[in-house]
Coordinates of N, CA, C and O and ligand atoms in Angstrom, one line a residue:
M8 N -25.2 -6.7 -6.1 CA -25.2 -6.3 -7.2 C -24.5 -4.7 -7.0 O -25.0 -4.0 -5.6
L9 N -23.5 -3.9 -7.7 CA -23.5 -2.7 -6.9 C -23.9 -1.6 -7.6 O -24.8 -1.8 -9.3
T10 N -24.0 -0.5 -7.1 CA -25.1 0.7 -7.5 C -23.3 1.6 -8.1 O -22.0 1.2 -8.5
K11 N -23.7 2.2 -9.1 CA -22.9 3.1 -9.9 C -21.6 3.6 -9.4 O -20.8 3.8 -9.7
I12 N -22.2 4.7 -8.2 CA -21.8 5.1 -7.0 C -20.8 4.6 -6.5 O -19.6 4.8 -6.2
V13 N -21.2 3.1 -5.7 CA -19.9 2.2 -5.5 C -19.5 2.2 -6.2 O -18.0 1.7 -6.0
E14 N -19.6 0.8 -7.9 CA -18.5 1.0 -8.4 C -17.0 1.8 -9.3 O -16.5 1.5 -8.9
E15 N -17.6 3.2 -9.2 CA -16.9 4.6 -9.6 C -16.2 4.2 -8.4 O -15.5 4.6 -8.2
A16 N -15.8 4.3 -6.9 CA -15.3 4.0 -6.0 C -14.6 3.7 -5.7 O -13.6 3.6 -5.8
L17 N -15.1 1.9 -6.3 CA -14.3 1.2 -6.3 C -13.1 1.4 -7.3 O -12.5 1.0 -7.2
N18 N -13.3 1.2 -8.5 CA -12.0 1.4 -9.5 C -11.5 2.6 -9.5 O -10.5 2.6 -9.2
E19 N -12.1 3.9 -8.6 CA -10.8 5.0 -8.0 C -10.3 4.4 -6.9 O -8.5 4.6 -6.4
Q20 N -10.2 3.5 -6.0 CA -9.2 2.3 -5.5 C -8.2 1.8 -6.1 O -7.0 1.7 -5.6
I21 N -8.6 1.0 -7.2 CA -7.9 -0.1 -8.1 C -7.1 1.5 -8.2 O -6.0 0.7 -8.4
E22 N -7.6 2.1 -8.6 CA -5.8 3.7 -9.1 C -5.2 4.0 -8.0 O -4.0 3.8 -8.0
V23 N -5.3 3.6 -6.3 CA -4.7 4.6 -5.4 C -3.6 3.3 -5.4 O -2.7 3.7 -4.9
E24 N -4.4 1.8 -5.4 CA -3.5 0.6 -5.0 C -2.2 -0.1 -5.5 O -1.2 -0.1 -5.7
C25 N -3.1 0.5 -7.0 CA -1.7 0.6 -8.6 C -0.9 1.5 -8.4 O 0.1 1.3 -8.1
Q26 N -1.5 2.5 -8.0 CA -0.4 3.9 -7.7 C 0.8 3.8 -6.7 O 2.1 4.0 -7.2
S27 N 0.0 2.5 -5.7 CA 0.8 2.7 -4.2 C 2.0 1.4 -4.7 O 3.4 1.0 -4.0
S28 N 1.9 0.5 -5.2 CA 2.9 -1.1 -5.9 C 3.5 0.3 -6.9 O 4.2 -1.1 -6.7
Y29 N 3.2 1.0 -8.1 CA 4.8 1.1 -8.8 C 5.1 2.6 -7.6 O 6.5 2.3 -7.7
S30 N 5.2 3.4 -6.5 CA 6.0 3.8 -6.0 C 6.1 2.8 -5.3 O 7.8 3.3 -4.5
Y31 N 6.0 2.0 -4.7 CA 6.8 0.7 -3.7 C 8.2 -0.2 -4.7 O 8.9 0.0 -4.8
L32 N 7.2 0.1 -6.5 CA 8.6 -0.8 -7.0 C 10.0 0.1 -7.1 O 11.1 -0.8 -7.2
A33 N 9.3 1.4 -7.4 CA 10.3 2.7 -7.8 C 11.3 2.2 -5.9 O 12.8 3.2 -6.2
M34 N 11.1 2.4 -4.7 CA 11.2 2.6 -3.7 C 12.6 1.8 -3.6 O 13.7 1.9 -3.2
A35 N 11.7 -0.5 -3.6 CA 12.8 -1.0 -4.0 C 13.7 -0.3 -5.1 O 15.3 -1.5 -3.9
S36 N 13.6 -0.2 -6.2 CA 15.0 -0.2 -6.4 C 15.9 0.7 -6.3 O 17.1 0.8 -6.5
W37 N 15.5 1.6 -6.0 CA 16.3 2.9 -5.4 C 17.5 2.0 -4.3 O 18.2 2.3 -4.1
C38 N 17.0 1.3 -3.5 CA 16.6 1.0 -1.7 C 18.3 0.1 -2.8 O 19.0 -0.5 -2.6
E39 N 17.9 -0.6 -3.7 CA 18.3 -2.1 -4.6 C 20.2 -1.7 -5.4 O 21.1 -2.1 -4.8
V40 N 19.9 -0.2 -6.1 CA 20.9 0.5 -6.7 C 21.5 1.2 -5.8 O 22.2 1.6 -5.5
K41 N 20.6 1.2 -4.2 CA 22.2 2.4 -3.0 C 23.1 0.8 -1.9 O 23.4 0.8 -1.3
G42 N 22.3 -0.5 -2.3 CA 23.4 -1.5 -2.1 C 22.5 -1.7 -0.3 O 23.0 -2.8 0.2
M43 N 21.8 -1.2 -0.4 CA 20.2 -1.9 0.4 C 19.2 -3.1 0.1 O 18.2 -2.8 -0.2
E44 N 20.0 -4.1 0.0 CA 19.8 -5.5 -0.1 C 18.6 -6.5 0.9 O 17.1 -6.2 0.1
G45 N 18.2 -5.4 2.6 CA 17.0 -6.2 2.8 C 15.8 -4.7 2.8 O 15.0 -5.7 2.4
A46 N 16.4 -4.1 2.3 CA 15.1 -2.9 2.3 C 14.3 -2.8 0.9 O 13.5 -2.4 0.5
A47 N 15.2 -3.0 -0.3 CA 14.7 -2.8 -1.5 C 13.8 -5.1 -1.5 O 12.5 -4.3 -2.0
R48 N 14.0 -6.1 -0.5 CA 13.0 -7.2 -0.6 C 12.1 -6.5 0.4 O 10.9 -7.1 0.6
F49 N 11.8 -5.9 0.7 CA 10.8 -4.9 1.6 C 10.0 -4.2 0.6 O 8.7 -4.3 0.9
F50 N 10.7 -3.7 0.1 CA 10.0 -2.9 -0.8 C 9.5 -3.8 -2.7 O 8.5 -3.0 -2.3
Y51 N 9.8 -4.4 -2.0 CA 9.1 -5.2 -3.8 C 8.2 -6.4 -3.2 O 7.3 -6.2 -4.1
K52 N 8.3 -6.3 -1.5 CA 7.4 -7.7 -1.2 C 6.1 -6.4 -0.8 O 5.0 -6.9 -1.2
Q53 N 6.7 -5.0 -1.3 CA 4.7 -4.7 0.2 C 4.2 -3.7 -1.5 O 3.3 -3.9 -2.2
S54 N 5.3 -3.7 -2.6 CA 5.1 -3.7 -3.7 C 3.9 -4.6 -4.3 O 2.0 -4.1 -4.9
D55 N 4.2 -6.0 -4.5 CA 3.7 -7.4 -4.9 C 2.7 -7.0 -3.5 O 0.7 -7.3 -4.2
E56 N 2.3 -6.6 -2.8 CA 1.6 -6.8 -2.0 C -0.1 -5.9 -2.7 O -0.8 -6.0 -2.4
E57 N 0.2 -4.9 -2.7 CA -0.4 -3.5 -2.9 C -1.3 -3.9 -5.0 O -2.3 -3.8 -4.6
R58 N 0.0 -4.5 -5.4 CA -1.5 -5.2 -6.5 C -2.3 -6.2 -6.4 O -3.1 -6.3 -7.0
L59 N -1.8 -7.3 -5.1 CA -2.6 -8.3 -4.6 C -4.5 -7.1 -4.2 O -4.8 -8.1 -4.1
H60 N -3.6 -6.0 -3.4 CA -5.2 -5.2 -3.2 C -5.4 -4.7 -4.4 O -6.8 -5.0 -4.0
M61 N -5.1 -4.8 -5.7 CA -5.7 -3.6 -5.8 C -6.7 -5.4 -6.8 O -7.7 -4.9 -7.4
L62 N -5.7 -6.7 -7.4 CA -6.6 -7.3 -8.1 C -8.3 -7.5 -6.9 O -9.1 -8.6 -8.0
R63 N -8.3 -7.4 -5.8 CA -8.5 -8.0 -4.9 C -10.4 -7.6 -4.9 O -11.2 -8.0 -4.8
L64 N -9.3 -6.0 -5.4 CA -10.5 -5.1 -6.0 C -11.1 -5.8 -7.4 O -12.8 -5.6 -7.5
F65 N -10.7 -6.5 -8.0 CA -10.8 -6.8 -9.1 C -12.4 -7.3 -9.5 O -13.0 -7.2 -10.5
K66 N -11.8 -8.9 -9.2 CA -12.2 -9.5 -8.5 C -13.6 -9.5 -8.4 O -14.2 -10.0 -8.2
Y67 N -13.3 -8.7 -6.5 CA -14.8 -8.0 -6.2 C -15.9 -7.8 -6.9 O -17.0 -7.8 -7.3
I68 N -15.4 -6.5 -7.9 CA -16.3 -5.7 -8.9 C -16.4 -6.7 -9.6 O -18.1 -6.8 -10.0
N69 N -15.9 -7.6 -10.6 CA -16.5 -8.0 -11.6 C -17.1 -9.0 -11.4 O -18.8 -9.1 -11.3
D70 N -16.9 -9.5 -9.7 CA -18.1 -10.9 -9.4 C -19.5 -10.6 -8.7 O -20.2 -10.6 -9.3
S71 N -19.0 -8.8 -8.5 CA -20.5 -7.9 -8.5 C -21.0 -7.6 -9.6 O -22.0 -6.1 -8.8
G72 N -20.9 -7.5 -10.9 CA -21.5 -7.2 -11.9 C -21.8 -5.6 -12.2 O -21.8 -5.0 -13.3
G73 N -20.1 -5.7 -11.9 CA -19.2 -4.1 -12.1 C -18.6 -4.6 -13.2 O -18.4 -5.9 -14.2
H74 N -17.8 -4.0 -13.3 CA -16.3 -3.8 -14.3 C -15.0 -3.3 -13.6 O -15.4 -1.7 -13.8
A75 N -13.8 -4.3 -13.5 CA -13.0 -3.7 -13.2 C -12.8 -3.2 -13.8 O -12.2 -3.3 -15.3
L76 N -11.9 -1.5 -14.2 CA -11.5 -1.1 -15.0 C -9.3 -0.8 -14.9 O -9.1 -0.2 -13.9
T77 N -8.6 -1.4 -15.8 CA -7.6 -1.7 -16.1 C -6.4 0.6 -15.6 O -6.8 1.0 -16.5
P78 N -6.2 0.3 -14.7 CA -5.8 2.3 -14.6 C -4.3 1.8 -15.4 O -3.9 1.4 -14.8
A79 N -3.6 3.3 -15.2 CA -2.7 3.8 -15.9 C -2.6 4.6 -14.6 O -2.6 6.2 -14.3
P80 N -0.7 4.5 -14.4 CA -0.7 4.9 -13.1 C 0.2 5.9 -13.8 O 0.8 5.9 -14.3
D81 N 0.5 7.0 -13.3 CA 1.0 8.5 -13.2 C 2.7 8.2 -12.7 O 2.9 6.9 -12.4
K82 N 3.2 9.0 -12.8 CA 4.5 8.8 -12.7 C 4.9 9.0 -11.4 O 4.2 9.8 -10.5
V83 N 5.6 8.8 -10.6 CA 6.3 8.3 -9.8 C 7.7 9.1 -9.3 O 8.4 8.8 -10.1
Q84 N 7.8 8.6 -8.3 CA 9.0 9.1 -7.6 C 9.7 8.6 -8.0 O 10.1 7.3 -7.1
L85 N 11.2 8.5 -8.6 CA 12.1 7.9 -8.5 C 13.9 7.7 -7.5 O 14.2 6.9 -7.8
H86 N 13.6 9.0 -7.0 CA 14.9 9.2 -6.5 C 14.8 10.3 -4.8 O 14.4 10.9 -5.2
F87 N 15.3 9.7 -4.4 CA 15.8 10.2 -3.1 C 16.6 10.6 -2.4 O 17.4 9.7 -3.0
K88 N 16.2 11.0 -0.9 CA 17.4 11.4 -0.4 C 18.5 10.9 -0.1 O 19.2 10.5 -0.2
D89 N 17.1 9.6 1.0 CA 18.0 9.4 1.6 C 16.5 8.0 1.8 O 15.8 8.1 1.6
I90 N 17.6 6.5 3.2 CA 16.4 6.4 3.2 C 14.9 6.9 4.7 O 13.8 5.9 4.1
M91 N 15.0 7.8 5.3 CA 14.5 8.1 5.5 C 13.8 8.6 4.9 O 11.9 8.8 5.0
E92 N 13.7 10.0 3.2 CA 13.2 9.5 3.1 C 12.2 9.1 2.5 O 10.8 9.0 1.9
V93 N 12.2 7.3 1.8 CA 11.8 7.2 1.5 C 10.7 6.3 2.5 O 9.5 5.9 2.0
V94 N 11.0 6.3 3.7 CA 10.1 5.8 4.2 C 9.2 6.5 4.7 O 7.9 6.8 5.1
D95 N 9.5 8.0 4.9 CA 8.4 8.8 4.7 C 7.7 9.0 3.9 O 6.0 8.9 3.9
C96 N 7.8 8.5 2.5 CA 6.6 8.7 1.6 C 6.0 7.6 1.3 O 4.8 7.6 1.1
F97 N 6.6 6.4 2.1 CA 5.9 4.9 2.1 C 5.0 5.0 3.2 O 3.5 4.9 3.0
L98 N 5.3 6.0 5.0 CA 4.0 6.6 5.2 C 3.5 7.0 4.6 O 1.7 6.8 4.8
E99 N 3.4 8.5 4.5 CA 2.6 9.2 3.5 C 1.2 8.3 1.9 O 0.3 8.6 2.5
G100 N 2.2 7.4 1.9 CA 1.5 6.5 0.8 C 0.3 6.1 1.2 O -0.8 5.9 0.1
E101 N 0.9 5.3 3.0 CA -0.7 4.1 3.1 C -1.5 5.1 3.8 O -3.1 4.6 4.1
V102 N -0.8 6.1 3.7 CA -2.3 7.2 5.1 C -2.7 7.4 3.5 O -4.6 7.8 4.1
K103 N -2.8 7.6 2.5 CA -3.5 7.8 1.1 C -4.5 6.7 1.6 O -5.4 7.4 0.8
V104 N -3.4 5.3 1.1 CA -4.7 4.2 1.2 C -5.5 4.2 0.9 O -6.5 4.5 1.6
S105 N -5.5 5.0 2.7 CA -6.8 4.9 4.6 C -7.8 5.9 4.1 O -9.0 4.8 4.1
Q106 N -7.3 6.5 3.5 CA -7.9 7.8 3.3 C -9.4 7.0 2.0 O -10.3 7.2 2.4
G107 N -8.5 6.3 1.5 CA -9.3 5.9 0.2 C -10.2 4.6 0.8 O -11.3 4.9 -0.2
I108 N -10.5 3.9 1.8 CA -10.5 3.3 2.7 C -11.9 3.4 3.1 O -13.0 3.3 2.7
N109 N -11.7 4.9 3.3 CA -12.5 5.6 4.6 C -13.3 6.1 3.6 O -14.7 6.0 4.0
K110 N -13.2 6.7 2.2 CA -13.4 7.7 1.4 C -14.9 6.2 1.0 O -16.2 6.4 0.9
L111 N -14.6 5.3 1.3 CA -15.2 4.2 -0.2 C -16.0 3.7 1.1 O -17.2 3.0 1.1
V112 N -15.8 3.7 2.3 CA -16.5 2.6 3.9 C -18.0 3.4 4.0 O -18.8 3.7 4.2
Y113 N -17.4 5.0 3.9 CA -18.7 6.4 3.6 C -19.5 5.8 3.5 O -20.6 6.3 2.8
I114 N -18.6 5.8 1.8 CA -19.7 5.9 0.4 C -20.8 4.6 0.9 O -22.0 4.9 0.3
A115 N -19.9 3.3 0.4 CA -20.8 2.2 1.2 C -22.3 2.9 2.1 O -23.1 1.7 1.8
T116 N -21.6 3.3 2.7 CA -22.6 3.4 4.0 C -24.0 4.0 3.7 O -24.7 3.9 4.0
Q117 N -23.6 5.4 2.9 CA -24.6 5.8 2.2 C -25.5 5.3 1.4 O -26.9 5.8 1.1
E118 N -24.8 4.3 0.4 CA -25.8 3.5 -0.8 C -26.2 2.1 0.3 O -26.7 1.6 -0.7
K119 N -26.2 2.3 1.3 CA -26.8 1.0 2.2 C -26.4 -0.2 1.2 O -26.7 -1.3 1.2
D120 N -24.7 -0.6 0.8 CA -24.3 -1.4 0.2 C -23.9 -1.7 1.6 O -22.6 -2.1 1.2
Y121 N -23.9 -2.8 2.1 CA -23.5 -4.0 3.5 C -23.0 -5.0 2.7 O -22.0 -5.6 4.2
T122 N -23.1 -5.7 2.0 CA -21.8 -6.9 1.1 C -20.6 -5.9 1.0 O -19.8 -6.5 1.3
T123 N -20.7 -4.4 0.2 CA -19.4 -3.9 -0.2 C -18.6 -3.4 1.2 O -17.1 -3.3 1.4
L124 N -19.9 -3.4 2.4 CA -19.2 -2.6 4.0 C -18.3 -4.1 4.4 O -16.8 -3.1 5.0
N125 N -19.0 -5.2 4.5 CA -17.9 -6.5 4.9 C -17.1 -6.7 3.8 O -16.2 -7.1 4.7
F126 N -16.9 -6.3 2.6 CA -15.6 -7.0 2.1 C -14.7 -6.0 2.1 O -13.6 -6.0 2.5
L127 N -14.8 -4.5 2.7 CA -14.0 -3.9 3.2 C -13.8 -4.0 4.6 O -12.2 -2.9 4.2
Q128 N -13.5 -4.7 5.1 CA -13.3 -4.5 6.3 C -12.1 -5.3 5.9 O -11.0 -5.1 7.4
W129 N -11.8 -5.7 5.3 CA -10.0 -6.9 5.4 C -9.2 -5.6 5.6 O -8.2 -5.7 5.4
Y130 N -9.2 -4.2 4.5 CA -8.6 -3.5 3.5 C -8.3 -2.3 5.1 O -7.7 -2.1 5.2
V131 N -9.9 -2.5 6.3 CA -9.6 -1.1 7.2 C -8.8 -2.6 8.1 O -7.3 -0.6 8.2
E132 N -8.3 -3.8 8.3 CA -7.4 -3.4 8.8 C -6.2 -3.7 8.6 O -5.6 -3.8 9.2
E133 N -6.3 -4.4 7.0 CA -4.4 -4.4 6.9 C -3.7 -2.4 6.7 O -3.3 -2.6 6.9
Q134 N -4.7 -1.6 6.8 CA -4.2 -0.3 6.7 C -3.7 -0.4 7.9 O -3.1 0.6 8.5
H135 N -4.7 -0.5 9.1 CA -4.3 0.1 10.2 C -2.3 -0.4 10.1 O -2.4 -0.5 11.2
E136 N -2.9 -2.2 10.3 CA -1.4 -2.8 10.4 C -0.3 -1.6 9.5 O 1.1 -2.2 10.1
E137 N -0.8 -1.3 8.6 CA 0.6 -1.1 7.7 C 1.3 0.1 7.8 O 1.5 0.3 8.1
E138 N 0.1 1.0 8.6 CA 0.2 2.4 9.2 C 1.0 1.7 10.2 O 2.4 2.8 10.7
T139 N 1.0 1.7 10.9 CA 1.6 0.6 12.0 C 3.4 0.8 11.8 O 4.4 1.2 12.4
L140 N 3.5 -0.6 10.8 CA 4.3 -0.8 10.5 C 5.0 0.3 10.3 O 6.5 0.5 10.5
A141 N 5.0 1.3 8.7 CA 5.2 1.9 8.1 C 6.0 3.1 9.7 O 7.2 3.4 10.4
R142 N 5.1 3.8 10.7 CA 5.2 4.4 11.8 C 7.0 4.0 12.4 O 7.5 4.5 12.9
S143 N 6.5 2.8 12.6 CA 7.8 1.5 13.1 C 8.8 1.3 12.6 O 9.2 1.7 13.4
I144 N 8.6 1.4 11.9 CA 10.3 1.7 10.9 C 10.8 3.1 10.8 O 11.8 3.2 10.8
Q145 N 9.9 3.9 10.6 CA 9.8 5.6 10.5 C 11.5 5.7 12.4 O 12.0 5.9 11.8
D146 N 10.4 5.6 13.5 CA 11.0 5.7 14.9 C 12.0 4.6 14.7 O 13.0 5.5 15.6
K147 N 12.5 3.8 14.5 CA 13.8 2.5 14.1 C 14.8 3.5 13.7 O 15.7 3.6 14.2
I148 N 14.1 4.1 12.7 CA 15.1 4.9 11.9 C 16.1 6.3 12.4 O 17.1 6.1 12.6
K149 N 14.9 7.0 13.2 CA 14.8 7.5 13.9 C 16.7 7.4 15.3 O 16.9 8.3 15.2
L150 N 16.1 6.3 15.5 CA 16.3 5.8 17.0 C 17.9 5.0 16.6 O 19.0 5.7 16.7
I151 N 18.5 4.9 15.5 CA 19.6 3.7 14.9 C 20.0 4.8 14.3 O 21.3 5.8 14.2
G152 N 19.3 6.1 13.7 CA 20.0 7.1 12.7 C 20.7 6.7 11.6 O 20.7 5.3 11.3
L153 N 21.5 7.2 10.5 CA 21.7 7.4 9.5 C 22.8 7.1 9.3 O 24.2 7.1 7.9
E154 N 23.9 7.3 10.2 CA 25.9 7.2 10.0 C 25.9 5.8 9.7 O 24.7 4.3 9.6
A155 N 27.1 4.9 8.9 CA 27.2 4.0 8.8 C 26.3 2.7 8.8 O 26.1 1.9 8.6
N156 N 27.4 2.5 9.7 CA 26.5 1.8 10.9 C 25.3 0.9 11.4 O 24.0 0.1 11.0
G157 N 24.9 2.5 11.6 CA 22.8 2.2 11.8 C 22.3 2.2 10.4 O 21.5 1.6 10.0
L158 N 23.4 2.5 8.9 CA 22.4 1.9 7.9 C 22.5 0.3 7.7 O 21.8 0.3 7.2
Y159 N 23.4 -0.3 7.4 CA 23.4 -1.6 7.8 C 22.4 -2.2 8.7 O 21.7 -3.1 8.1
L160 N 22.0 -1.6 9.9 CA 21.2 -2.2 10.9 C 19.8 -2.0 10.3 O 19.4 -2.8 10.5
I161 N 19.7 -1.0 9.5 CA 17.9 -0.6 9.2 C 17.5 -1.6 8.2 O 17.3 -2.5 8.0
D162 N 18.5 -1.5 6.8 CA 18.4 -2.6 6.4 C 18.8 -4.0 6.6 O 16.9 -4.9 5.9
K163 N 19.5 -4.0 7.6 CA 19.1 -6.4 7.9 C 17.7 -5.9 8.5 O 16.7 -6.8 8.0
E164 N 17.2 -4.8 10.0 CA 15.8 -4.8 10.3 C 14.9 -5.1 8.9 O 14.2 -5.8 9.5
M165 N 15.4 -3.7 8.2 CA 13.8 -4.0 7.0 C 14.0 -5.6 6.4 O 13.3 -6.2 5.9
G166 N 14.5 -6.3 6.1 CA 15.0 -6.9 5.7 C 14.2 -8.2 6.4 O 13.7 -9.0 6.0
S167 N 14.5 -8.4 7.4 CA 13.7 -9.3 8.5 C 12.1 -9.5 8.1 O 11.9 -10.2 8.1
L168 N 11.9 -8.0 8.3 CA 10.7 -7.8 7.9 C 9.6 -8.1 6.4 O 9.0 -9.1 6.7
S169 N 10.8 -8.5 6.2 CA 9.9 -8.5 4.3 C 9.5 -9.7 4.3 O 9.0 -10.8 3.9
G170 N 10.7 -11.1 5.3 CA 11.0 -12.3 5.2 C 9.6 -12.9 5.9 O 9.4 -14.3 6.6
T171 N 9.2 -12.0 7.5 CA 8.9 -12.7 8.0 C 7.0 -12.3 8.0 O 6.3 -13.2 8.6
A172 N 7.2 -11.2 7.2 CA 5.0 -10.6 7.0 C 4.1 -11.9 6.0 O 5.7 -12.5 5.5
N173 N 3.3 -12.1 6.3 CA 2.3 -12.8 5.8 C 2.7 -13.4 4.2 O 2.3 -12.1 3.7
A174 N 2.3 -14.1 3.7 CA 2.6 -14.2 2.6 C 1.0 -13.9 2.2 O -0.4 -14.7 3.0
E175 N 0.9 -13.1 0.7 CA -0.7 -12.6 1.1 C -1.9 -13.1 -0.5 O -0.7 -13.9 -1.5
T176 N -3.1 -13.2 -0.3 CA -3.1 -14.5 -1.1 C -4.4 -13.6 -1.7 O -5.1 -13.2 -1.3
I177 N -5.6 -13.3 -2.9 CA -6.9 -13.1 -3.3 C -6.7 -13.5 -3.4 O -7.1 -14.9 -3.6
Ligands
OFO18 FE1 -2.8 -1.6 -0.4 O1 -2.6 -0.1 0.6 FE2 -1.6 -1.0 2.6 O2 -1.8 -2.8 2.8

């Protein structure tokens, strides 16, 4: 059984994951219209994953006697200067999600809710992987540069990342 405090905190995280899903959808669309099909595939997949992270929280809250609340996302950034800005925003988004997860872990600890703490471990690991991924893409873009050939390589690289990542289910 969840305490009200934990339930509210989990619902706040639903909002964060939902917001990420919409942000990445906008990034995917921007990449697609710029002809970067590989990067678009990458962000469509990231967007889907964030939705699954949100649904995982829905299921957990409802199965634990709480009520998962469907969020209304805020407006997201639709236009970007270049692919570097997109990836910078991606990393920023992941850092924000990690902060939310860390806050949740803190609250669950304060509330002595060990079941929720256990549930959150998956998110802790996931966030570590996602931040690492975003930083590695940032590093590669810096290395390759944004000239014509560079853009082609970055797109190819990001497309291959979307193909190799594990499929997730809730
Ligand atoms: Fe769910 O935010 Fe990253 O993966």
